[in-house]
Amino acid sequence: MMARDGEVSVFKLAAGAIAIMAFATGALVFMPYVALSDIAPPEGLKPYTDQQLRGRQSYIAHGCIYCHSQQPRDPSVAPDMARGWGRPSVPADYVYDKPHLLGTMRTGPDLFNIAVRQPSRDWHLGHLYQPRAYSPGSIMPAYPFLFERRRGAAQPGEVVVSLPPGYVVTGERIVATQEALDLTAYLLSLDRTYPVVKTGDVP
Amino acid sequence: MSFSAGLLLVTFLGSVAALALFLWSMSRGLFGTGEAAGRVIFASKEIGLVEEPAATTAATEDELQGVMNRTGHTGEFAVLTPEEADERAMLDASSKLPVIIALTGAVTWLVIASVFGLVASIKLHAPDWLVHEAWISFGRIRPAHLNAVAYGWCSLAGLGIAIWLFPRLLRTPLVGSRTAAAGVLLWTLGVTGGIAAILMGKSAGLEWLEFPWQVDIPLFLGGTLVGVALLRTLKRRKVPHLYVSVWYISAGLIWLPALLIVAKWPGIHFGVQQAAMNWWYGHNVLGLWFTPLGLAAIYYFLPKVLGKPIHSYHLSLVGFWTLAFFYSQVGGHHLIGGPVPNWLITLSIVQSMMMIVPVVAVGVNQHRTAHGHLSALRYSPTLRFIVLGGMMYTLASVQGSMQSLRIVNTTTHFTHFTVAHAHLGLYGFFSLVMFGSMYFVMPRVMDWEWPYSKLISLHFWLVLGGFAVYFTGLSIGGWLQGMRMLDAARPFMDSVTVTAPYLYSRTVGGTLMTLGHLVFAAHFGVMLLRRGKRREGAALLRRPMPTPRSSGSLSPTGASV
Ligand code: HEM
Ligand code: HEM
């Protein structure tokens, strides 16, 4: 009789646990799936090119997301727009983002519209090589392994990074690797200034 | 706005109604068997008898007993018969193999993860340090730290303790010790593969889900094997009631695989929906995996060391079901202000506030159980860690509820304040509870005492001091960072420079914590080899002599009166 009593509670336990989990999954995973699955890409948003996708992959591999978000907030909440980070983002801005890179830290600035704020490839390459050459006091890591130091005469086809004086040894030049070029191409694709249709409260 | 407000009201009322219904059904006895169930962790006449295998000498354990006798408890026989002691020794030995593997793996990951954390911390104030190799760059070491603590240290420690607890809770030797051991090994293999993948730049890109899905297969299978062994043990149980720790552990083992499957299924998630899924997973792995394992340990060790049943068994069940219901829906509070549907955020904020219910249930229960016996902490290393860990559970949760309110979250969301909260939860609560549990369990498993009592104190003070520095500094720094970031008149760089001293202080605190972990790991190693000082009069279990009781009514069976 005791055992039977116990059986009932094991069953209740398992059933309750599963039901509660199913309910939460329905609310937090399935409902957004339904609500967001038929969103059309805005006209101004282009799919990523192959090179940009490779760059996106290295953004993931080098963990830029642990310091940079991609989700400007509404001006009523925070001065993100005033900082030049762009208008509040909407779900349609992310239709080509797999995996999503919204991020939860702002050790560095939001990058959702970095191409607008900083359209120069040279600047990005130099900044990745040594952030402190452009932004004194920055705590962004330097990424020297995305570049090669070469001596002698420049070769055709090389992208040589132009750094502020004092950051290159004379006689040496800093050459961007393909990965650095891809990553920069991705950064330069981050421009969501096209208008969006305001849908209000997405149900 | 009005839609959100309406939704807020409806979810709130709905939740309160569900709670009321639940309380009513429990008062009608629909959910369990009351106070008797709180006593199943004691032998027939054991209530009143302390148990503390980590007490450094038999004399210390006598002191502990003395404290309990003075401060009074339920007043029963306080004896463990030799037969009962033998039975318990047999139960404790039945899980030896998987427990040793799991806990050794956990301690190894603890050390590795702490070094990763320390390197990441130093890099945040020395950004040109160790920059020439991709694998050791901040963007790899930091997720390696997170995954090594979460799936290496915390999960393996939690699994080891759960495997050890089951035979005791069910008074049945572990069925399938080898199955469980194989499961734990597979899990370790998965974690190793996952960390290697992250360091090589093969992260899947989602926070808390960085492991590539291929690596999650051994994790999933490993967890399942452990689940199978525990389920088989559950089926053979010899106790009339399921203790609340069984509820927490079993539910955790049901939830984790469900979470992994939904989160890792390749190709279904996209864009903002994936972000919602990401944090549904992120908070559920905390709330429905680590938290239940941690609470299961507190609910067992706190009463067991004191020799006194938990204050209210009913309350512990309220805590269980409300935790399951509310916690599972809070994921959206990681995306406040983001481009996710408004109702999802609102739902999460409401349920984050409702979380106060289970947190108070657990807090009151612990407090009422330990109340009046605080001097027992002096004699019991297990209690010291567990009681402190339990208090930090309450703190982390109350802080979490506040942090999910929009007015607070707007400031703290993207800052180091969140990192401080994360460590209050996963370190202050979970890790401390695991330390305490391991101090209790290892002497029973190895049949050997902790050789150097001084090392236990050293470990305790190093991690406590280190954590205090870590948490205080980062909370202040994070708050200032958030204030600077919200001030449109200041350049962004102000929010970076203001954190500098606090990032240094984190390295100081983290160094102390890491040193503490090295001390613990060394002591653990000596224990594994059964080396070190042999002491007279082991404080292990076998103490069949009855303790004279000063007062109290003797109930003939020790069962509920
Ligand atoms: C009532 C209970 C709790 C509530 C309402 C809560 C709330 C929150 C909120 C709102 C955040 C997100 C902060 C942000 O990104 O803006 C957060 C983060 C976090 N919480 Fe809690 N918390 C609770 C308890 C706990 C406990 C018990 C633990 C540990 C087991 C914990 C561990 C964490 C961790 C690790 C994070 C960081 C996640 C990440 O960004 O990677 N929390 N919590
Ligand atoms: C062993 C117990 C520990 C646990 C359970 C733990 C847990 C965590 C968690 C959950 C996070 C993610 C926070 C978030 O995303 O908001 C994190 C990040 C971090 N932890 Fe730990 N940690 C532990 C020990 C340490 C130690 C000893 C250090 C040394 C200083 C450390 C330094 C860090 C750093 C630097 C980060 C990254 C913060 C950032 O991205 O800005 N942790 N840890």
Coordinates of C-alpha atoms and ligand atoms in Angstrom, one line a residue, chain A residues 66-67 104-105 107, chain B residues 110 113-122 124 138 142 145-146 149-150 153-154 207-208 279 286 415-416 418-420 422-423 426-427 431 435 470 474 503 506-507 509-511 513-514 517, ligand 2:
Chain A
Y66 CA 31.4 38.7 -25.2
C67 CA 32.0 42.5 -25.3
T104 CA 24.5 40.7 -23.5
M105 CA 27.6 42.7 -22.7
T107 CA 32.2 46.3 -22.5
Chain B
L110 CA 37.3 23.5 -11.1
A113 CA 38.2 26.8 -15.1
S114 CA 39.6 29.0 -12.3
V115 CA 42.8 29.5 -14.3
F116 CA 40.8 30.3 -17.4
G117 CA 38.7 32.8 -15.4
L118 CA 41.8 34.4 -13.9
V119 CA 43.5 34.8 -17.3
A120 CA 40.3 36.3 -18.7
S121 CA 40.1 38.7 -15.8
I122 CA 43.7 39.9 -16.2
L124 CA 40.4 42.9 -19.1
F138 CA 39.9 36.8 -24.4
R142 CA 36.1 33.6 -21.5
H145 CA 35.8 29.6 -18.5
L146 CA 32.0 29.7 -18.5
V149 CA 32.6 26.0 -14.7
A150 CA 29.0 25.2 -15.9
W153 CA 32.7 21.8 -12.4
C154 CA 29.1 22.5 -11.5
E207 CA 26.1 32.0 -25.0
W208 CA 25.7 28.9 -22.7
W279 CA 17.8 32.7 -23.0
L286 CA 20.5 27.7 -14.2
T415 CA 27.5 45.7 -17.5
H416 CA 29.7 43.8 -15.1
T418 CA 25.4 41.1 -14.2
V419 CA 28.7 39.2 -14.0
A420 CA 28.8 39.9 -10.2
A422 CA 26.2 35.5 -12.0
H423 CA 29.0 34.7 -9.5
L426 CA 26.7 30.1 -9.4
Y427 CA 29.6 30.6 -7.1
S431 CA 29.7 26.2 -5.7
F435 CA 32.1 22.3 -1.5
Y470 CA 35.2 39.9 -6.3
L474 CA 32.3 44.2 -9.6
L503 CA 38.5 45.0 -12.9
R506 CA 38.3 41.3 -9.5
T507 CA 41.7 39.9 -10.4
G509 CA 39.5 38.4 -5.5
G510 CA 39.8 35.8 -8.3
T511 CA 43.4 35.0 -7.3
M513 CA 39.5 32.1 -5.0
T514 CA 41.8 30.3 -7.3
H517 CA 40.6 26.0 -5.2
Ligands
HEM2 C1 34.6 28.3 -9.9 C2 33.6 29.0 -9.7 C3 33.2 30.0 -10.7 C4 32.0 30.0 -11.4 C5 30.8 29.0 -11.1 C6 32.0 31.1 -12.3 C7 30.9 31.4 -13.2 C8 30.9 32.3 -14.2 C9 29.8 32.7 -15.0 C10 28.5 32.0 -15.0 C11 30.2 33.7 -15.9 C12 29.4 34.3 -17.0 C13 28.9 35.6 -16.5 C14 28.0 36.3 -17.4 O1 27.8 35.9 -18.6 O2 27.3 37.3 -17.0 C15 31.6 33.9 -15.6 C16 32.3 34.9 -16.2 C17 33.6 35.3 -15.8 N1 34.3 34.8 -14.6 FE1 33.7 33.3 -13.4 N2 33.1 31.7 -12.2 C18 33.9 31.1 -11.3 C19 35.2 31.5 -10.9 C20 35.9 32.5 -11.4 C21 37.2 32.9 -11.0 C22 38.0 32.3 -9.9 C23 37.6 34.0 -11.7 C24 38.8 34.8 -11.6 C25 38.9 36.0 -11.7 C26 36.4 34.3 -12.7 C27 36.4 35.3 -13.6 C28 35.5 35.5 -14.6 C29 35.6 36.4 -15.7 C30 36.7 37.3 -16.0 C31 34.4 36.3 -16.4 C32 34.0 37.1 -17.7 C33 33.3 38.3 -17.4 C34 33.1 39.1 -18.7 O3 32.8 38.6 -19.7 O4 33.2 40.4 -18.6 N3 35.4 33.4 -12.4 N4 32.0 33.1 -14.5

